[in-house]
Amino acid sequence: MTATATAAIPSAAPAAAKGIKQPKPLPVPNSDFYMLAETLPAEELGVLKQVRAFMETKVAPIITKYWVEDSFPFELLPAIKELGIGGVGLKGYGCRGGSTLLAGLVAMEMARFDASIATFFGVHSGLAMSSIYLGGSEEQKQKWLPPMARFEKVGCFGLTEPLVGSGASGGLTTTAKREGDTWIINGQKKWIGNSPWCDIAIIWARDLADNQVKGFIVEIKTTPGFKVEKIQNKISLKVVQNGLITMENCRVPEENRLQGDNSFRDTAKVLKGTRYFVGWEATGCAMGAYENALKYCQERLQFGKPIGSFQLVQDLLAKMLANITASQCMVVRTAQLEVEGKLTDAHAALSKAFTTAKCRETVAWARELLGGNGIAADYNVGRFFADAEALYSYEGTYQMQNLIVGKAITGFGAFV
Ligand SMILES: Cc1cc2nc3c(=O)[nH]c(=O)nc-3n(C[C@H](O)[C@H](O)[C@H](O)COP(=O)(O)OP(=O)(O)OC[C@H]3O[C@@H](n4cnc5c(N)ncnc54)[C@H](O)[C@@H]3O)c2cc1C
């Protein structure tokens, strides 16, 4: 797929205007250097191109304004619904279906323009819908997934708590107590993406009877005792609305408990899939920063020449492209392992840790190449630079991923 430059950046003084002789048109920035998108079958490549067109024409022109204002672009929801990609990669129940590779490339393509939109989509279509897809009964899937696939009901995923993040597997303090056919849930959840405005929360809580973690589908707007405060003053993924949820004696019917989930092992199944998904988002975020920086380097003049003609600048650009291409190859292989039924927690963890670390390095180099303009939101690169920080930490920090890998390769658990 031939890439065009991503979201428009203010001109850095066209070289031609200064009388510099340009024998032939400059290459259009293209971060899909090994042409991985072209490995999709034609029908799926068409879907990917629709996503790209949506991001380029609808999201790119307005997203910086929303990012600066810390707000979500609700005006985009009708167009997102029309795209018809809810539940991409999931089969049946009104979901978009498609290959695992398509689902990954959609996330990457979104993040190539804006990591917040990719995250909003990933939380809803990945975390929330996958929780029901993997842990729900047939009846629950029939009931909840079709309206979610159509974005009539938007979901969030509540695992992290104010006092429990990395240690969620053994330390959740949110409790669920069964009384007849009703569960009483008490506790708090922090950082929950989409929660200040969405409809459905997947809440993970510890059953007081057997001490095991169970999942619950909670209808946010109609459950008394369920309160959400928007988290203010973030410096990363500012378009995503994150919430602090407080639940005081929330009554949830047994029919809304995810019937297939009996312990944190079932929560971990959802996280395995979505963690490797973050690898796609991080790769896309690096791609967006690289393409914006490369375009800038082709246009920005110093010492009478485009800065892209300087050797040290080209060295940085080549290193950025190598980071991106290595990450792309890694996430494509994780998608193949998923299809082959061989993707382990350690595979997903290695990919999440590597791609987010390389993303962080790449966006920092992109910021550096823009000089002072690199810290101004108007030039896009500053947004990618800041957003990479959240990708690096959410859905399990770098250290947690490496501890998962470390256990798999040495045979020794080192979590505490
Ligand atoms: C923008 C954003 C969106 C998010 N969205 C969601 C969401 O939708 N749903 C949700 O449930 N959560 C969400 N999260 C939460 C996210 O998953 C957690 O922030 C993450 O898991 C880390 O937990 P913590 O912030 O509590 O950090 P902590 O667990 O307190 O970790 C702090 C530091 O200590 C290190 N550390 C901790 N334990 C160890 C150890 N044993 N060995 C070595 N180092 C260790 C960590 O690696 C990290 O560097 C989101 C977070 C952000 C920032």
GROMACS .gro file of N, CA and C in nm, residues 35-147:
model
  339
   35MET      N    1   0.628  -0.332   0.260
   35MET     CA    2   0.499  -0.355   0.195
   35MET      C    3   0.418  -0.467   0.260
   36LEU      N    4   0.408  -0.462   0.394
   36LEU     CA    5   0.338  -0.570   0.464
   36LEU      C    6   0.187  -0.566   0.440
   37ALA      N    7   0.131  -0.444   0.424
   37ALA     CA    8  -0.013  -0.435   0.402
   37ALA      C    9  -0.053  -0.509   0.274
   38GLU      N   10   0.040  -0.515   0.179
   38GLU     CA   11   0.008  -0.581   0.051
   38GLU      C   12  -0.003  -0.732   0.064
   39THR      N   13   0.034  -0.786   0.179
   39THR     CA   14   0.018  -0.930   0.197
   39THR      C   15  -0.128  -0.966   0.229
   40LEU      N   16  -0.212  -0.865   0.252
   40LEU     CA   17  -0.355  -0.892   0.276
   40LEU      C   18  -0.423  -0.931   0.146
   41PRO      N   19  -0.525  -1.018   0.153
   41PRO     CA   20  -0.605  -1.042   0.033
   41PRO      C   21  -0.677  -0.913  -0.010
   42ALA      N   22  -0.716  -0.907  -0.138
   42ALA     CA   23  -0.769  -0.781  -0.195
   42ALA      C   24  -0.886  -0.724  -0.114
   43GLU      N   25  -0.977  -0.811  -0.071
   43GLU     CA   26  -1.097  -0.761  -0.002
   43GLU      C   27  -1.056  -0.693   0.130
   44GLU      N   28  -0.961  -0.754   0.201
   44GLU     CA   29  -0.918  -0.697   0.330
   44GLU      C   30  -0.832  -0.572   0.309
   45LEU      N   31  -0.757  -0.571   0.202
   45LEU     CA   32  -0.679  -0.450   0.171
   45LEU      C   33  -0.775  -0.333   0.146
   46GLY      N   34  -0.890  -0.365   0.084
   46GLY     CA   35  -0.992  -0.262   0.062
   46GLY      C   36  -1.042  -0.204   0.194
   47VAL      N   37  -1.064  -0.292   0.292
   47VAL     CA   38  -1.110  -0.245   0.424
   47VAL      C   39  -1.004  -0.154   0.486
   48LEU      N   40  -0.879  -0.196   0.474
   48LEU     CA   41  -0.770  -0.117   0.532
   48LEU      C   42  -0.762   0.022   0.466
   49LYS      N   43  -0.783   0.023   0.335
   49LYS     CA   44  -0.780   0.151   0.265
   49LYS      C   45  -0.895   0.242   0.309
   50GLN      N   46  -1.009   0.181   0.340
   50GLN     CA   47  -1.122   0.262   0.391
   50GLN      C   48  -1.087   0.323   0.526
   51VAL      N   49  -1.022   0.244   0.610
   51VAL     CA   50  -0.982   0.295   0.742
   51VAL      C   51  -0.883   0.410   0.723
   52ARG      N   52  -0.787   0.389   0.630
   52ARG     CA   53  -0.689   0.495   0.603
   52ARG      C   54  -0.759   0.623   0.555
   53ALA      N   55  -0.854   0.607   0.464
   53ALA     CA   56  -0.924   0.725   0.410
   53ALA      C   57  -0.999   0.797   0.522
   54PHE      N   58  -1.063   0.718   0.610
   54PHE     CA   59  -1.135   0.777   0.723
   54PHE      C   60  -1.040   0.854   0.814
   55MET      N   61  -0.927   0.793   0.845
   55MET     CA   62  -0.831   0.859   0.934
   55MET      C   63  -0.774   0.985   0.869
   56GLU      N   64  -0.748   0.976   0.740
   56GLU     CA   65  -0.683   1.087   0.669
   56GLU      C   66  -0.778   1.205   0.648
   57THR      N   67  -0.904   1.173   0.613
   57THR     CA   68  -0.994   1.283   0.576
   57THR      C   69  -1.080   1.332   0.693
   58LYS      N   70  -1.114   1.242   0.785
   58LYS     CA   71  -1.204   1.282   0.894
   58LYS      C   72  -1.131   1.310   1.025
   59VAL      N   73  -1.031   1.226   1.057
   59VAL     CA   74  -0.965   1.238   1.188
   59VAL      C   75  -0.851   1.341   1.183
   60ALA      N   76  -0.762   1.324   1.086
   60ALA     CA   77  -0.640   1.408   1.084
   60ALA      C   78  -0.669   1.558   1.090
   61PRO      N   79  -0.769   1.608   1.017
   61PRO     CA   80  -0.788   1.753   1.018
   61PRO      C   81  -0.833   1.811   1.153
   62ILE      N   82  -0.894   1.728   1.239
   62ILE     CA   83  -0.951   1.784   1.362
   62ILE      C   84  -0.885   1.736   1.491
   63ILE      N   85  -0.801   1.632   1.482
   63ILE     CA   86  -0.763   1.562   1.605
   63ILE      C   87  -0.674   1.645   1.698
   64THR      N   88  -0.590   1.730   1.641
   64THR     CA   89  -0.500   1.808   1.728
   64THR      C   90  -0.581   1.900   1.819
   65LYS      N   91  -0.687   1.958   1.764
   65LYS     CA   92  -0.773   2.047   1.844
   65LYS      C   93  -0.831   1.969   1.964
   66TYR      N   94  -0.884   1.849   1.937
   66TYR     CA   95  -0.940   1.770   2.047
   66TYR      C   96  -0.832   1.729   2.146
   67TRP      N   97  -0.715   1.695   2.094
   67TRP     CA   98  -0.604   1.652   2.182
   67TRP      C   99  -0.567   1.766   2.277
   68VAL      N  100  -0.556   1.886   2.221
   68VAL     CA  101  -0.519   2.001   2.303
   68VAL      C  102  -0.627   2.029   2.408
   69GLU      N  103  -0.753   2.008   2.367
   69GLU     CA  104  -0.865   2.040   2.458
   69GLU      C  105  -0.898   1.926   2.554
   70ASP      N  106  -0.827   1.812   2.544
   70ASP     CA  107  -0.856   1.698   2.633
   70ASP      C  108  -0.997   1.643   2.611
   71SER      N  109  -1.048   1.648   2.489
   71SER     CA  110  -1.187   1.604   2.471
   71SER      C  111  -1.200   1.502   2.359
   72PHE      N  112  -1.310   1.429   2.361
   72PHE     CA  113  -1.332   1.321   2.263
   72PHE      C  114  -1.417   1.373   2.146
   73PRO      N  115  -1.379   1.341   2.021
   73PRO     CA  116  -1.454   1.392   1.905
   73PRO      C  117  -1.581   1.312   1.877
   74PHE      N  118  -1.685   1.339   1.954
   74PHE     CA  119  -1.810   1.265   1.934
   74PHE      C  120  -1.865   1.284   1.792
   75GLU      N  121  -1.828   1.394   1.728
   75GLU     CA  122  -1.874   1.419   1.592
   75GLU      C  123  -1.831   1.308   1.495
   76LEU      N  124  -1.727   1.229   1.535
   76LEU     CA  125  -1.678   1.123   1.445
   76LEU      C  126  -1.756   0.993   1.458
   77LEU      N  127  -1.837   0.979   1.563
   77LEU     CA  128  -1.901   0.849   1.588
   77LEU      C  129  -1.988   0.800   1.471
   78PRO      N  130  -2.068   0.888   1.406
   78PRO     CA  131  -2.147   0.837   1.293
   78PRO      C  132  -2.058   0.777   1.183
   79ALA      N  133  -1.948   0.842   1.154
   79ALA     CA  134  -1.859   0.791   1.048
   79ALA      C  135  -1.789   0.662   1.092
   80ILE      N  136  -1.759   0.652   1.222
   80ILE     CA  137  -1.698   0.528   1.273
   80ILE      C  138  -1.798   0.413   1.259
   81LYS      N  139  -1.924   0.441   1.291
   81LYS     CA  140  -2.029   0.338   1.276
   81LYS      C  141  -2.038   0.293   1.130
   82GLU      N  142  -2.034   0.389   1.041
   82GLU     CA  143  -2.045   0.358   0.897
   82GLU      C  144  -1.930   0.273   0.846
   83LEU      N  145  -1.813   0.288   0.906
   83LEU     CA  146  -1.698   0.209   0.862
   83LEU      C  147  -1.724   0.059   0.876
   84GLY      N  148  -1.809   0.023   0.974
   84GLY     CA  149  -1.847  -0.118   0.991
   84GLY      C  150  -1.734  -0.208   1.035
   85ILE      N  151  -1.647  -0.159   1.122
   85ILE     CA  152  -1.532  -0.242   1.163
   85ILE      C  153  -1.541  -0.286   1.310
   86GLY      N  154  -1.657  -0.267   1.373
   86GLY     CA  155  -1.672  -0.311   1.513
   86GLY      C  156  -1.655  -0.463   1.521
   87GLY      N  157  -1.571  -0.507   1.612
   87GLY     CA  158  -1.547  -0.650   1.627
   87GLY      C  159  -1.463  -0.708   1.514
   88VAL      N  160  -1.378  -0.625   1.454
   88VAL     CA  161  -1.290  -0.677   1.347
   88VAL      C  162  -1.202  -0.789   1.405
   89GLY      N  163  -1.194  -0.898   1.331
   89GLY     CA  164  -1.117  -1.014   1.380
   89GLY      C  165  -1.201  -1.113   1.459
   90LEU      N  166  -1.322  -1.072   1.504
   90LEU     CA  167  -1.410  -1.164   1.577
   90LEU      C  168  -1.516  -1.218   1.480
   91LYS      N  169  -1.552  -1.345   1.498
   91LYS     CA  170  -1.645  -1.408   1.402
   91LYS      C  171  -1.786  -1.416   1.460
   92GLY      N  172  -1.888  -1.394   1.376
   92GLY     CA  173  -2.027  -1.408   1.417
   92GLY      C  174  -2.076  -1.293   1.504
   93TYR      N  175  -2.198  -1.306   1.553
   93TYR     CA  176  -2.258  -1.208   1.646
   93TYR      C  177  -2.253  -1.065   1.593
   94GLY      N  178  -2.265  -1.052   1.462
   94GLY     CA  179  -2.267  -0.918   1.402
   94GLY      C  180  -2.129  -0.852   1.393
   95CYS      N  181  -2.024  -0.926   1.433
   95CYS     CA  182  -1.889  -0.866   1.431
   95CYS      C  183  -1.836  -0.860   1.287
   96ARG      N  184  -1.738  -0.773   1.265
   96ARG     CA  185  -1.686  -0.753   1.130
   96ARG      C  186  -1.615  -0.876   1.076
   97GLY      N  187  -1.560  -0.960   1.163
   97GLY     CA  188  -1.484  -1.075   1.115
   97GLY      C  189  -1.353  -1.029   1.052
   98GLY      N  190  -1.303  -1.109   0.958
   98GLY     CA  191  -1.175  -1.076   0.895
   98GLY      C  192  -1.061  -1.145   0.967
   99SER      N  193  -0.945  -1.139   0.905
   99SER     CA  194  -0.830  -1.212   0.958
   99SER      C  195  -0.769  -1.140   1.078
  100THR      N  196  -0.688  -1.215   1.151
  100THR     CA  197  -0.615  -1.157   1.264
  100THR      C  198  -0.519  -1.050   1.213
  101LEU      N  199  -0.463  -1.073   1.095
  101LEU     CA  200  -0.371  -0.975   1.036
  101LEU      C  201  -0.446  -0.845   1.005
  102LEU      N  202  -0.567  -0.857   0.951
  102LEU     CA  203  -0.644  -0.736   0.922
  102LEU      C  204  -0.671  -0.658   1.050
  103ALA      N  205  -0.712  -0.730   1.156
  103ALA     CA  206  -0.741  -0.661   1.283
  103ALA      C  207  -0.619  -0.584   1.331
  104GLY      N  208  -0.502  -0.644   1.320
  104GLY     CA  209  -0.380  -0.577   1.362
  104GLY      C  210  -0.348  -0.457   1.274
  105LEU      N  211  -0.360  -0.475   1.144
  105LEU     CA  212  -0.326  -0.365   1.053
  105LEU      C  213  -0.424  -0.248   1.068
  106VAL      N  214  -0.550  -0.278   1.102
  106VAL     CA  215  -0.647  -0.169   1.127
  106VAL      C  216  -0.600  -0.086   1.247
  107ALA      N  217  -0.558  -0.155   1.353
  107ALA     CA  218  -0.509  -0.083   1.473
  107ALA      C  219  -0.386   0.000   1.438
  108MET      N  220  -0.296  -0.059   1.358
  108MET     CA  221  -0.173   0.012   1.321
  108MET      C  222  -0.205   0.134   1.235
  109GLU      N  223  -0.297   0.116   1.143
  109GLU     CA  224  -0.333   0.226   1.052
  109GLU      C  225  -0.398   0.342   1.131
  110MET      N  226  -0.482   0.306   1.228
  110MET     CA  227  -0.544   0.411   1.311
  110MET      C  228  -0.436   0.487   1.388
  111ALA      N  229  -0.347   0.411   1.452
  111ALA     CA  230  -0.245   0.476   1.536
  111ALA      C  231  -0.147   0.557   1.453
  112ARG      N  232  -0.133   0.523   1.326
  112ARG     CA  233  -0.044   0.597   1.236
  112ARG      C  234  -0.089   0.743   1.223
  113PHE      N  235  -0.218   0.764   1.246
  113PHE     CA  236  -0.271   0.902   1.246
  113PHE      C  237  -0.295   0.953   1.387
  114ASP      N  238  -0.349   0.865   1.471
  114ASP     CA  239  -0.375   0.909   1.608
  114ASP      C  240  -0.390   0.789   1.703
  115ALA      N  241  -0.302   0.784   1.802
  115ALA     CA  242  -0.302   0.670   1.894
  115ALA      C  243  -0.423   0.672   1.987
  116SER      N  244  -0.483   0.790   2.010
  116SER     CA  245  -0.601   0.795   2.096
  116SER      C  246  -0.720   0.727   2.030
  117ILE      N  247  -0.740   0.754   1.901
  117ILE     CA  248  -0.852   0.691   1.831
  117ILE      C  249  -0.830   0.540   1.826
  118ALA      N  250  -0.705   0.498   1.804
  118ALA     CA  251  -0.674   0.355   1.805
  118ALA      C  252  -0.704   0.295   1.942
  119THR      N  253  -0.676   0.371   2.048
  119THR     CA  254  -0.699   0.321   2.183
  119THR      C  255  -0.848   0.313   2.215
  120PHE      N  256  -0.923   0.419   2.178
  120PHE     CA  257  -1.069   0.416   2.197
  120PHE      C  258  -1.125   0.290   2.131
  121PHE      N  259  -1.081   0.264   2.008
  121PHE     CA  260  -1.130   0.149   1.932
  121PHE      C  261  -1.084   0.018   1.998
  122GLY      N  262  -0.958   0.015   2.040
  122GLY     CA  263  -0.902  -0.106   2.101
  122GLY      C  264  -0.970  -0.141   2.232
  123VAL      N  265  -1.003  -0.041   2.312
  123VAL     CA  266  -1.071  -0.067   2.440
  123VAL      C  267  -1.210  -0.125   2.414
  124HIS      N  268  -1.281  -0.063   2.318
  124HIS     CA  269  -1.418  -0.109   2.291
  124HIS      C  270  -1.419  -0.244   2.218
  125SER      N  271  -1.355  -0.244   2.098
  125SER     CA  272  -1.365  -0.361   2.010
  125SER      C  273  -1.272  -0.473   2.054
  126GLY      N  274  -1.163  -0.437   2.121
  126GLY     CA  275  -1.069  -0.537   2.169
  126GLY      C  276  -1.102  -0.582   2.311
  127LEU      N  277  -1.069  -0.499   2.408
  127LEU     CA  278  -1.084  -0.541   2.548
  127LEU      C  279  -1.228  -0.575   2.587
  128ALA      N  280  -1.321  -0.483   2.563
  128ALA     CA  281  -1.459  -0.505   2.611
  128ALA      C  282  -1.528  -0.617   2.532
  129MET      N  283  -1.525  -0.606   2.399
  129MET     CA  284  -1.595  -0.709   2.320
  129MET      C  285  -1.528  -0.846   2.334
  130SER      N  286  -1.394  -0.849   2.338
  130SER     CA  287  -1.326  -0.979   2.352
  130SER      C  288  -1.357  -1.045   2.486
  131SER      N  289  -1.376  -0.963   2.591
  131SER     CA  290  -1.410  -1.022   2.722
  131SER      C  291  -1.540  -1.101   2.711
  132ILE      N  292  -1.637  -1.045   2.639
  132ILE     CA  293  -1.766  -1.115   2.623
  132ILE      C  294  -1.750  -1.230   2.524
  133TYR      N  295  -1.674  -1.207   2.417
  133TYR     CA  296  -1.653  -1.309   2.313
  133TYR      C  297  -1.585  -1.432   2.372
  134LEU      N  298  -1.486  -1.410   2.459
  134LEU     CA  299  -1.409  -1.523   2.514
  134LEU      C  300  -1.474  -1.583   2.639
  135GLY      N  301  -1.540  -1.498   2.721
  135GLY     CA  302  -1.588  -1.548   2.850
  135GLY      C  303  -1.739  -1.552   2.864
  136GLY      N  304  -1.812  -1.501   2.765
  136GLY     CA  305  -1.957  -1.496   2.778
  136GLY      C  306  -2.023  -1.627   2.736
  137SER      N  307  -2.145  -1.651   2.787
  137SER     CA  308  -2.223  -1.766   2.741
  137SER      C  309  -2.276  -1.733   2.601
  138GLU      N  310  -2.330  -1.835   2.534
  138GLU     CA  311  -2.388  -1.813   2.401
  138GLU      C  312  -2.495  -1.702   2.408
  139GLU      N  313  -2.577  -1.709   2.512
  139GLU     CA  314  -2.685  -1.610   2.529
  139GLU      C  315  -2.627  -1.468   2.548
  140GLN      N  316  -2.522  -1.460   2.629
  140GLN     CA  317  -2.460  -1.328   2.653
  140GLN      C  318  -2.398  -1.272   2.526
  141LYS      N  319  -2.335  -1.359   2.446
  141LYS     CA  320  -2.275  -1.311   2.320
  141LYS      C  321  -2.383  -1.261   2.226
  142GLN      N  322  -2.494  -1.337   2.220
  142GLN     CA  323  -2.605  -1.298   2.130
  142GLN      C  324  -2.663  -1.164   2.173
  143LYS      N  325  -2.669  -1.143   2.302
  143LYS     CA  326  -2.732  -1.020   2.354
  143LYS      C  327  -2.645  -0.897   2.338
  144TRP      N  328  -2.516  -0.909   2.374
  144TRP     CA  329  -2.433  -0.789   2.386
  144TRP      C  330  -2.349  -0.756   2.263
  145LEU      N  331  -2.299  -0.859   2.194
  145LEU     CA  332  -2.202  -0.829   2.087
  145LEU      C  333  -2.261  -0.756   1.965
  146PRO      N  334  -2.382  -0.794   1.917
  146PRO     CA  335  -2.432  -0.722   1.797
  146PRO      C  336  -2.445  -0.570   1.818
  147PRO      N  337  -2.508  -0.523   1.927
  147PRO     CA  338  -2.514  -0.376   1.942
  147PRO      C  339  -2.377  -0.311   1.964
   0.00000   0.00000   0.00000
